CSV table of N, CA and C in Angstrom, one decimal:
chain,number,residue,atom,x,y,z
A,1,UNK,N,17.7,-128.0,-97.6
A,1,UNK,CA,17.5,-128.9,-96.5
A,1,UNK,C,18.8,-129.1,-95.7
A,2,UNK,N,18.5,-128.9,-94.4
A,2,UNK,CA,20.2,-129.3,-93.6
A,2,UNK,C,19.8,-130.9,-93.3
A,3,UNK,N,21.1,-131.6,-93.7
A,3,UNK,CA,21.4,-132.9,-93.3
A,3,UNK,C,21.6,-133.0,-91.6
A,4,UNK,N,22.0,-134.5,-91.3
A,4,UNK,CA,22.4,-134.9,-89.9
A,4,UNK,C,24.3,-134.2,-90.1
A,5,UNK,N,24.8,-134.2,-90.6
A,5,UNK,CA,26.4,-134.1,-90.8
A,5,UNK,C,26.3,-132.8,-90.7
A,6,UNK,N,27.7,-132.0,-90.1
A,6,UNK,CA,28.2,-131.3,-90.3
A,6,UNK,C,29.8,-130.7,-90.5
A,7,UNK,N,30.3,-129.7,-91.1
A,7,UNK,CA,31.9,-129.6,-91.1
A,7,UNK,C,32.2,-129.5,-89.8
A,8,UNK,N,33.5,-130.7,-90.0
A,8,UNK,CA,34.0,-130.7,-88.3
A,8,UNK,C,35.4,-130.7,-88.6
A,9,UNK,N,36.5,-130.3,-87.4
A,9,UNK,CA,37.6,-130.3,-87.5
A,9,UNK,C,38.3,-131.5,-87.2
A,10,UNK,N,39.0,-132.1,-87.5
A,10,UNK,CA,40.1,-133.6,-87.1
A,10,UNK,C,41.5,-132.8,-87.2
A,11,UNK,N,42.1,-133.3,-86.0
A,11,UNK,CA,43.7,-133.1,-86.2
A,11,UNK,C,44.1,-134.8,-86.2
A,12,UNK,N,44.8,-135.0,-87.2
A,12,UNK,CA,45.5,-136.4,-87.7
A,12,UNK,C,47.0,-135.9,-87.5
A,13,UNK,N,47.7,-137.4,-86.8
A,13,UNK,CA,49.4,-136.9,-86.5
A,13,UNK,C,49.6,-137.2,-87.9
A,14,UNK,N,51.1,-136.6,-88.1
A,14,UNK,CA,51.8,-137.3,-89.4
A,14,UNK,C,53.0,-137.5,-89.0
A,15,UNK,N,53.2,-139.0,-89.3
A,15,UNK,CA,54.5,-139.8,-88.9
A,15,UNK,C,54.0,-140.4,-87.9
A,16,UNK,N,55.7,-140.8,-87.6
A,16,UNK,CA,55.8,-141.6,-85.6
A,16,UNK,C,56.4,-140.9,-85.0
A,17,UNK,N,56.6,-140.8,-83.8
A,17,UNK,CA,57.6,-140.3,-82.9
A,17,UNK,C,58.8,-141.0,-83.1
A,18,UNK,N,60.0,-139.8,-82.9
A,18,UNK,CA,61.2,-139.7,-82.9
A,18,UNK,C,62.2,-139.5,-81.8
A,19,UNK,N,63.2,-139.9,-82.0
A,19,UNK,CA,63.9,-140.0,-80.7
A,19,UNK,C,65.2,-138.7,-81.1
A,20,UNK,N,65.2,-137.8,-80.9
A,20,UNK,CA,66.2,-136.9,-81.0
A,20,UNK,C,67.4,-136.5,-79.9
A,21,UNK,N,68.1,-136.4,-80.0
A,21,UNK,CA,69.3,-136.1,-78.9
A,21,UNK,C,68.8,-136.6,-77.8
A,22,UNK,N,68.3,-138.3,-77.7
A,22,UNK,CA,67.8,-138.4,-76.6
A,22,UNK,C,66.5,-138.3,-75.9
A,23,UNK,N,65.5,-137.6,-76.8
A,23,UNK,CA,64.6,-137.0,-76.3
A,23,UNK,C,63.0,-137.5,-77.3
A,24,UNK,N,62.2,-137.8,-76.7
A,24,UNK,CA,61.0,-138.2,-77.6
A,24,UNK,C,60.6,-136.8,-78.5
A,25,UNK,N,60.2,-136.8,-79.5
A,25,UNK,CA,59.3,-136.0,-80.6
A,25,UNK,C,58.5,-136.4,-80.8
A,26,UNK,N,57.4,-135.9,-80.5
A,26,UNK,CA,55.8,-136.3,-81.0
A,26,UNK,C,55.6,-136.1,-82.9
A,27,UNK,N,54.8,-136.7,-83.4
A,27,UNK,CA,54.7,-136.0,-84.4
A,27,UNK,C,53.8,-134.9,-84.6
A,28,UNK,N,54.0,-134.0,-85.5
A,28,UNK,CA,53.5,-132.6,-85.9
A,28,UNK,C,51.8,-133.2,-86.4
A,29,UNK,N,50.7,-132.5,-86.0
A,29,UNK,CA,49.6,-132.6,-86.5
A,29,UNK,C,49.0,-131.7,-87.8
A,30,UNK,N,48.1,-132.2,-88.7
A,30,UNK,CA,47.1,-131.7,-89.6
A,30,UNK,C,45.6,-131.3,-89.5
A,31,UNK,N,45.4,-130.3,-90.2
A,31,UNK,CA,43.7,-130.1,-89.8
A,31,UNK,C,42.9,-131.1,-91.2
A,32,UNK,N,42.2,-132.0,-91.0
A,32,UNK,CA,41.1,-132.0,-92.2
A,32,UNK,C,40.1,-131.8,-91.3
A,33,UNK,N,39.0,-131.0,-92.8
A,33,UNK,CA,37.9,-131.3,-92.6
A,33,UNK,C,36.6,-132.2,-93.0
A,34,UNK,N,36.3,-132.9,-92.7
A,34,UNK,CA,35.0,-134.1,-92.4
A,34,UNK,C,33.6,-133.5,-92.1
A,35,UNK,N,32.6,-134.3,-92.9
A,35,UNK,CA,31.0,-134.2,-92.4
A,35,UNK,C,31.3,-135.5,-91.3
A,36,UNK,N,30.4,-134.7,-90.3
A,36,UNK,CA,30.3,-135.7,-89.0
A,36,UNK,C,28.8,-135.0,-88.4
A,37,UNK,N,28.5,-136.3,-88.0
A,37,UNK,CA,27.3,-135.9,-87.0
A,37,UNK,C,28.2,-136.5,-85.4
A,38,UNK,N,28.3,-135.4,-84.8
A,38,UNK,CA,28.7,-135.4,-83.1
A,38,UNK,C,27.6,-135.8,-82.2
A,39,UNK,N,27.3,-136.7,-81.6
A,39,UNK,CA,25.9,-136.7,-80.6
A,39,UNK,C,26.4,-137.6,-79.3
A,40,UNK,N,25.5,-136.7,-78.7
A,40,UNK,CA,25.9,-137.8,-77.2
A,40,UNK,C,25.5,-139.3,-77.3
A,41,UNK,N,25.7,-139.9,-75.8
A,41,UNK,CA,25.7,-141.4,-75.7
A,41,UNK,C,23.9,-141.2,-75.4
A,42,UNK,N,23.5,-142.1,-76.1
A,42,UNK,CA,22.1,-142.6,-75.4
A,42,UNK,C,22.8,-143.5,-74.0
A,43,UNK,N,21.5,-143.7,-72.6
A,43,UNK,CA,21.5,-144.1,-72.3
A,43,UNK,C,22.3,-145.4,-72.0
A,44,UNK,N,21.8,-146.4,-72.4
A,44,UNK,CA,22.6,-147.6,-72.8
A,44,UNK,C,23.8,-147.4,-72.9
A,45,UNK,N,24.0,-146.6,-74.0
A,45,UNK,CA,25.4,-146.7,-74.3
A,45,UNK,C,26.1,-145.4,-73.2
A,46,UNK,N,26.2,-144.8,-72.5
A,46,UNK,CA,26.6,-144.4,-71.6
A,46,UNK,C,26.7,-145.0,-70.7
A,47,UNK,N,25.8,-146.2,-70.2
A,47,UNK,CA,26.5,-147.5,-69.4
A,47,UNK,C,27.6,-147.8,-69.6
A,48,UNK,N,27.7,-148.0,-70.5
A,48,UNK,CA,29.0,-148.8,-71.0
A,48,UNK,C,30.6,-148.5,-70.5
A,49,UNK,N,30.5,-146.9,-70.5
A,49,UNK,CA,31.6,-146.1,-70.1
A,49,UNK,C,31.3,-145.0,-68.6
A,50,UNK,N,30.3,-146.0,-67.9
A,50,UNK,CA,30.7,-145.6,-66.9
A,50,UNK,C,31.1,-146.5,-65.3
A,51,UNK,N,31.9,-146.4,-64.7
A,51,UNK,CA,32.4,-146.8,-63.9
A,51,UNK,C,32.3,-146.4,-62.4
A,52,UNK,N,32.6,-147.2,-61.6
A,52,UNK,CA,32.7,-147.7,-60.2
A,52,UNK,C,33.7,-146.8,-59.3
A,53,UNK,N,33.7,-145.9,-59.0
A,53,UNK,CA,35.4,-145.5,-58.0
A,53,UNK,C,34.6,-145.6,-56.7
A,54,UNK,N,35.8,-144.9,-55.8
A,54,UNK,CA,35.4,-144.6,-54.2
A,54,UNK,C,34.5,-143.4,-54.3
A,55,UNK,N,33.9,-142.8,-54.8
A,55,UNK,CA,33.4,-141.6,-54.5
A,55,UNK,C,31.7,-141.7,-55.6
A,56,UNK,N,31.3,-143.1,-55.6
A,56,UNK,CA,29.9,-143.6,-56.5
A,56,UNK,C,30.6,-143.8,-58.0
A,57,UNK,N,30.1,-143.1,-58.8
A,57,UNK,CA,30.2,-143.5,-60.1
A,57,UNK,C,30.7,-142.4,-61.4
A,58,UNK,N,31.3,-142.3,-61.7
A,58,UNK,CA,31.9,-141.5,-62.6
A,58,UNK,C,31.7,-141.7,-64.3
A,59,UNK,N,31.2,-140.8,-64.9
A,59,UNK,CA,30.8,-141.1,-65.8
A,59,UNK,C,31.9,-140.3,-66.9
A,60,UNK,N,32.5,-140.6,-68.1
A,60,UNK,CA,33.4,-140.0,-68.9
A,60,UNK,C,32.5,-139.3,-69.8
A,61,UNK,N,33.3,-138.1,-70.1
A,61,UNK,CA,32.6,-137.5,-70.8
A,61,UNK,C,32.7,-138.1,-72.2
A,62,UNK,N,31.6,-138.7,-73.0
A,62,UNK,CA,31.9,-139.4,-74.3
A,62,UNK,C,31.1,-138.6,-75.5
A,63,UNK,N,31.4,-139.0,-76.7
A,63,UNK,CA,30.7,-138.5,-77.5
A,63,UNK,C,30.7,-139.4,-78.8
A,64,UNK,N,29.7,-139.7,-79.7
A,64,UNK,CA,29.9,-140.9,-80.9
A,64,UNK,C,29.9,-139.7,-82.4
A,65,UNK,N,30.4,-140.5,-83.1
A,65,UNK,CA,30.3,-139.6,-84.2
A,65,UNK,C,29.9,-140.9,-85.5
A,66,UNK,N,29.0,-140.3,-86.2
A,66,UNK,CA,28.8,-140.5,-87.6
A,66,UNK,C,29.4,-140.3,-88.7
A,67,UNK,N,30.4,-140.8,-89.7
A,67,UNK,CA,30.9,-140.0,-90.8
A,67,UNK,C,31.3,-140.6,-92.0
A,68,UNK,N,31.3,-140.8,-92.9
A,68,UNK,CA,32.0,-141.5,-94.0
A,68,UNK,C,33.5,-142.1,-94.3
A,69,UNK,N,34.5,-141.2,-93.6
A,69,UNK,CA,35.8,-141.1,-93.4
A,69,UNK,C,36.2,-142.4,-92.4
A,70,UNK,N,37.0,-143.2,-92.0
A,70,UNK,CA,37.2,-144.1,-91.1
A,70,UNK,C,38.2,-142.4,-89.9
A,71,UNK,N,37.8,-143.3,-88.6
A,71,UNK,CA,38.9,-141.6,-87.5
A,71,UNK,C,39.9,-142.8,-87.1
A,72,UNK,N,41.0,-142.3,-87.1
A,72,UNK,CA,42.0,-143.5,-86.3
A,72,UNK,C,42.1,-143.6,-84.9
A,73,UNK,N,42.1,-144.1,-84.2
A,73,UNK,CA,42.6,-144.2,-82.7
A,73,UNK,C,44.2,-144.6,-82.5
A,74,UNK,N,44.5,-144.8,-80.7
A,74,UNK,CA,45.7,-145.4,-80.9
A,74,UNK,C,45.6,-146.8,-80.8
A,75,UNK,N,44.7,-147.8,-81.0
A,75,UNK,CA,44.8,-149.0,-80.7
A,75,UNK,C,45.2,-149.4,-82.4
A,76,UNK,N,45.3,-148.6,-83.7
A,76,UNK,CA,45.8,-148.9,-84.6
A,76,UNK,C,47.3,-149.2,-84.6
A,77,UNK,N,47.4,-149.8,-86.1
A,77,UNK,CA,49.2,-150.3,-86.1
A,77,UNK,C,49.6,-149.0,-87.5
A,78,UNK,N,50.1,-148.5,-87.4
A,78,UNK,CA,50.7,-148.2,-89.0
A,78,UNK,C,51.8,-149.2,-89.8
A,79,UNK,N,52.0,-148.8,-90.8
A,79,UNK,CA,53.3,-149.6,-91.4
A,79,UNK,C,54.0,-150.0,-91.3
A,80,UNK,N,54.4,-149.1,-90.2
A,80,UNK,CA,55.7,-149.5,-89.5
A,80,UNK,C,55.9,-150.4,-88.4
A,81,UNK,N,54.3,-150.6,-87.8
A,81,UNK,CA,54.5,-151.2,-86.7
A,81,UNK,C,54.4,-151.1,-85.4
A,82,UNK,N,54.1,-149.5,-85.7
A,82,UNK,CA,54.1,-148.9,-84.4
A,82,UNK,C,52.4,-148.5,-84.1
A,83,UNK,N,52.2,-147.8,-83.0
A,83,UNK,CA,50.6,-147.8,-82.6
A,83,UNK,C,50.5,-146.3,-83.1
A,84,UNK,N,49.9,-145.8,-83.5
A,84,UNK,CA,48.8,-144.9,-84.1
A,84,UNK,C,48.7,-143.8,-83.1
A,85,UNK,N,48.9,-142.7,-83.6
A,85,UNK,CA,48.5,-141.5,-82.9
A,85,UNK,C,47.1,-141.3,-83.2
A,86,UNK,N,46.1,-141.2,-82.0
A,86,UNK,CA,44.6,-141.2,-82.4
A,86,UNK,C,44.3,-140.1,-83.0
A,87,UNK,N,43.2,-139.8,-83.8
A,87,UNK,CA,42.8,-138.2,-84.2
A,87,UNK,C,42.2,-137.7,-83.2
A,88,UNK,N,42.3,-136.4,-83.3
A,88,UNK,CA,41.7,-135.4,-82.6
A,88,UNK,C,40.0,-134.4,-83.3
A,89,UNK,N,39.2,-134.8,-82.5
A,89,UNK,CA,37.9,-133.8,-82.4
A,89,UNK,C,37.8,-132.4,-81.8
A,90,UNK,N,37.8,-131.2,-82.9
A,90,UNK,CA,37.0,-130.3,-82.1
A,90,UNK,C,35.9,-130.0,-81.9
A,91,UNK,N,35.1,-129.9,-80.9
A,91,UNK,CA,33.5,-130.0,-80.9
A,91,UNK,C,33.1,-129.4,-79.6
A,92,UNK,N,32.1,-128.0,-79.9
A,92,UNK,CA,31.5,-127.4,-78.8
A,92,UNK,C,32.6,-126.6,-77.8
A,93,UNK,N,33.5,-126.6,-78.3
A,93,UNK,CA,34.6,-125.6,-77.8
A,93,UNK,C,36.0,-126.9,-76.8
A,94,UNK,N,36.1,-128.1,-77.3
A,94,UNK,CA,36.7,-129.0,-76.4
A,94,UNK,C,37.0,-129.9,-77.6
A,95,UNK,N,38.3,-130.5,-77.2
A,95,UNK,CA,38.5,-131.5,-78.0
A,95,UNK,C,38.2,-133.0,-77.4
A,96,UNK,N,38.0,-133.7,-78.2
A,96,UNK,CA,37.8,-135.1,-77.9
A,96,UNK,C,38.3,-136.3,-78.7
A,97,UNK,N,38.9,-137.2,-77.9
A,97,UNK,CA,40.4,-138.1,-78.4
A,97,UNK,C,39.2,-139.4,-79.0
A,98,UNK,N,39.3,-139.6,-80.2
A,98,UNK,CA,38.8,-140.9,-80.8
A,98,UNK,C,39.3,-142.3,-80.3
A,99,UNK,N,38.7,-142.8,-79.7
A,99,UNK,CA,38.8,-144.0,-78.9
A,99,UNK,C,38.8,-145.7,-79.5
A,100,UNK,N,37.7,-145.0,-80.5
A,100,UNK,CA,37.0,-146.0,-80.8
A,100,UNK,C,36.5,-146.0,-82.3
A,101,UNK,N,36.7,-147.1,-83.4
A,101,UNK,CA,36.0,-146.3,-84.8
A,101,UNK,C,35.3,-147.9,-85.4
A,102,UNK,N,34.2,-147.9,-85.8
A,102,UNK,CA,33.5,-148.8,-86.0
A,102,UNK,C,33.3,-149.3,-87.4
A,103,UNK,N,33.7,-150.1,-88.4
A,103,UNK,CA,32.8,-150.2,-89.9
A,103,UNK,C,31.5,-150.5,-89.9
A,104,UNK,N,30.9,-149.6,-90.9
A,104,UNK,CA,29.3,-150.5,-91.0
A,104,UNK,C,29.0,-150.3,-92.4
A,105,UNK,N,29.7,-151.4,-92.9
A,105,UNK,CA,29.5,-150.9,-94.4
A,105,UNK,C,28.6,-151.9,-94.8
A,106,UNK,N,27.3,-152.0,-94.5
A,106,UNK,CA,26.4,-153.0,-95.4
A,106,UNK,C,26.5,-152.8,-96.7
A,107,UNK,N,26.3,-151.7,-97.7
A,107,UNK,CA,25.9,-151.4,-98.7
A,107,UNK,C,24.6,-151.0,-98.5
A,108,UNK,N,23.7,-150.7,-97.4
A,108,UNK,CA,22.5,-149.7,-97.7
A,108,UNK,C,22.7,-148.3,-97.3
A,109,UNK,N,23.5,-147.9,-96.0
A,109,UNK,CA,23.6,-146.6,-95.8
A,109,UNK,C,25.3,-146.9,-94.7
A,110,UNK,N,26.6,-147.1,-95.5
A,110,UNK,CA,27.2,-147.6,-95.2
A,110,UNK,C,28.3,-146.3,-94.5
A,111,UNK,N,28.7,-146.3,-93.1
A,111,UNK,CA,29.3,-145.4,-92.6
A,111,UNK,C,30.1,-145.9,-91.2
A,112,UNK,N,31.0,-145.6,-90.6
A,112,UNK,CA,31.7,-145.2,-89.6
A,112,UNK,C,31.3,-144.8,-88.2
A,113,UNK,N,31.1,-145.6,-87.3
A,113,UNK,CA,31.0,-144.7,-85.8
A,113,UNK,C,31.5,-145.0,-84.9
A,114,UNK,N,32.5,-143.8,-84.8
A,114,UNK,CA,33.5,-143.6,-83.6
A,114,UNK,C,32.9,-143.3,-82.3
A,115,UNK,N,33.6,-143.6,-81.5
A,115,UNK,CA,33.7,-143.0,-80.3
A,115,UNK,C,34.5,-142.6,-79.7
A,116,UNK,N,34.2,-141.2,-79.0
A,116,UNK,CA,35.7,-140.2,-78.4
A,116,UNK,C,35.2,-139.4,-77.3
A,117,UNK,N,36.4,-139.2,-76.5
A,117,UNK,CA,35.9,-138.5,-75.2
A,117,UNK,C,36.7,-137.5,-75.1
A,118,UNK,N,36.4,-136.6,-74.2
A,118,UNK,CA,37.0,-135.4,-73.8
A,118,UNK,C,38.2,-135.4,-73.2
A,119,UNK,N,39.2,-134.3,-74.1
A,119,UNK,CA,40.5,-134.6,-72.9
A,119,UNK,C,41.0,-133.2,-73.0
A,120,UNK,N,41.3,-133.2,-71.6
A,120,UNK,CA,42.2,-131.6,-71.7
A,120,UNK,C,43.7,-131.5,-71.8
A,121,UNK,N,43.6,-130.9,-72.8
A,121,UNK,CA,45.3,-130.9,-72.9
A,121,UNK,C,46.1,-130.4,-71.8
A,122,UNK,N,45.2,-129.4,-71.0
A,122,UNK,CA,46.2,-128.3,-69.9
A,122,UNK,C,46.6,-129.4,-68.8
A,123,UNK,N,46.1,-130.4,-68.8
A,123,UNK,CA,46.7,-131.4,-67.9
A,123,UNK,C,47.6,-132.4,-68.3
A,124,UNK,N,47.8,-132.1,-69.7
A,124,UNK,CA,49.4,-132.8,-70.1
A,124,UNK,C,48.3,-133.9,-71.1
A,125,UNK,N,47.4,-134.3,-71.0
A,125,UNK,CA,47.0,-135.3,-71.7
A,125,UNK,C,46.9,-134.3,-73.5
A,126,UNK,N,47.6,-135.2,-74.5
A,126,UNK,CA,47.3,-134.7,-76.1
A,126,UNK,C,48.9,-134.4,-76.5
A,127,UNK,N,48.8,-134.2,-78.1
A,127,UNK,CA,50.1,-133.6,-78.6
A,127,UNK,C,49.8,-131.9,-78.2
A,128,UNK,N,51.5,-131.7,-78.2
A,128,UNK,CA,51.4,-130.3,-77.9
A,128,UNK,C,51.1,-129.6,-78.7
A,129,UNK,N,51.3,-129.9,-80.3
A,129,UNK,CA,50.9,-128.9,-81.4
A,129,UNK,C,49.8,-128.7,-81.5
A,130,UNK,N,48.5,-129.6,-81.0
A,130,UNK,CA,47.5,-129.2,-80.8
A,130,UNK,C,46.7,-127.7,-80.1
A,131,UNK,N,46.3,-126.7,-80.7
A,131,UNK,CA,46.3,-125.2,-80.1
A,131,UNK,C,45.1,-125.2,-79.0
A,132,UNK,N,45.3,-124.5,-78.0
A,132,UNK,CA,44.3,-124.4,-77.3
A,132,UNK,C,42.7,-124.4,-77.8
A,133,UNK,N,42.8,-123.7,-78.9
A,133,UNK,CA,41.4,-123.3,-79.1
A,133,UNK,C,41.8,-122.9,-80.4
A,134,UNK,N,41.0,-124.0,-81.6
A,134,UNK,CA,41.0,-122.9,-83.2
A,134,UNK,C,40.8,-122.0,-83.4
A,135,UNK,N,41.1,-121.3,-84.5
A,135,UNK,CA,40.7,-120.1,-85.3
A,135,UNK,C,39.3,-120.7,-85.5
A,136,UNK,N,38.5,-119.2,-85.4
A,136,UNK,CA,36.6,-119.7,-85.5
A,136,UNK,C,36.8,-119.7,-87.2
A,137,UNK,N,37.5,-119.7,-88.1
A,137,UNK,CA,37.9,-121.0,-89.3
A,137,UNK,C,37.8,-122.1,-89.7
A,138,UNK,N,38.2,-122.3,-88.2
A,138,UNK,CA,38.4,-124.2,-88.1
A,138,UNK,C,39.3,-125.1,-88.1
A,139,UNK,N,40.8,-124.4,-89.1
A,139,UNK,CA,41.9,-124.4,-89.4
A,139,UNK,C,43.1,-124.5,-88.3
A,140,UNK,N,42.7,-124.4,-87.0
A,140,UNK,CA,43.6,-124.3,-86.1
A,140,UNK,C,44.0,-122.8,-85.3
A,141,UNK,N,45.2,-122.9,-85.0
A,141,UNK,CA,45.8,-121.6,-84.5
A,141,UNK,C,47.2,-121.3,-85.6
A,142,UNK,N,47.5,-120.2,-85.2
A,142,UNK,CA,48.8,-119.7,-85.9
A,142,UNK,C,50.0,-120.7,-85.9
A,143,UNK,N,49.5,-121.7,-85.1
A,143,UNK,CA,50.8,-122.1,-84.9
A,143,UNK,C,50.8,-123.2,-86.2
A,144,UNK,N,52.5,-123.8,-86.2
A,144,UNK,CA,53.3,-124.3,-87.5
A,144,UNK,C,52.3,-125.9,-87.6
A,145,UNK,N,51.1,-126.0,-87.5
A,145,UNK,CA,50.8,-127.7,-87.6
A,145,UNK,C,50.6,-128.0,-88.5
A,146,UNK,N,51.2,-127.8,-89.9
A,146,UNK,CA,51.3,-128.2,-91.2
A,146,UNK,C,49.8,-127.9,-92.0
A,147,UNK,N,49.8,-128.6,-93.3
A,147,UNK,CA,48.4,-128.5,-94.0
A,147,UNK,C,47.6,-128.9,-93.7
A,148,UNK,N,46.3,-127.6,-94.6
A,148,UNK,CA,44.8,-128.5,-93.5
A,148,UNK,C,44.2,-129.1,-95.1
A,149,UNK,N,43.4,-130.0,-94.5
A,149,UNK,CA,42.9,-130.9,-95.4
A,149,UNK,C,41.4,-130.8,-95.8
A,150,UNK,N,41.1,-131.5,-97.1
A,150,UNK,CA,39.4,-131.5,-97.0
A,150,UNK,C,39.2,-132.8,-97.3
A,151,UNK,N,38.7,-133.3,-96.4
A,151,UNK,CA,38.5,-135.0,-96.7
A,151,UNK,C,37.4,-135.3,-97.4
A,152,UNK,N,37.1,-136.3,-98.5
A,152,UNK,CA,36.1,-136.1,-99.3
A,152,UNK,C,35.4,-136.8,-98.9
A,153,UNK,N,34.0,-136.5,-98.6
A,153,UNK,CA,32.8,-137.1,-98.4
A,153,UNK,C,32.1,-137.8,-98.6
């Protein structure tokens, strides 16, 4: 039987940014992988995120996710005190920045749902270590973005 979940990719930063000779350092990202169910906005809730400009109404590209795992955003604090590098979604060939992450832990079917939207890196929005496009793996690209992870379900 296939469930609603499936293996999905997250890039999580590790650390804070650094200030080097002057100069900001992002931190270096990780792959885990997560069961997640990816689905678009119903109705309703695609009201929610969409807006008013000069040219009618513009709607973000959004997407909610289901999962057991909490996703972090940047409106978190870490220990230090600083704000949170959000995770990163790969899904359908595009990444999408977690925005938003929910508890719903009643104790009858207790889970997580985020919300994340699409962002393209080639316009400067994201960390750079993030690769254009994973290995069909899932793992990432060749490039140095440390260990990948299996997050337990």
């Amino acid at each position: 039987m296939m469930g609603f979940r499936h293996l999905q990719t997250i890039y999580r930063a590790e650390g804070d940014s650094e200030i080097v000779d002057g100069m900001v350092v992002n931190p270096s990202y990780k792959t885990l992988e997560i069961m997640a169910s990816v689905q678009p906005l119903n109705n309703s809730e695609a009201a929610q995120y969409t807006k008013a400009n000069g040219n009618g109404e513009f709607t973000a590209s959004i997407v909610k996710l289901y999962t057991d795992e909490p996703l972090l955003t940047s409106k978190q604090v870490t220990e230090q005190g600083n704000a949170c590098w959000p995770d990163y979604v790969w899904w359908q060939g595009r990444y999408w920045k977690v925005i938003m992450c929910s508890a719903y832990q009643s104790g009858v079917i207790s889970h997580y749902k985020s919300i994340a939207q699409e962002v393209d890196f080639d316009g400067g929005i994201g960390p750079e270590e993030v690769p254009a496009e994973p290995n069909t793996d899932g793992t990432g690209s060749d490039s140095d973005m440390g260990e990948s992870e299996s997050a337990e379900t």
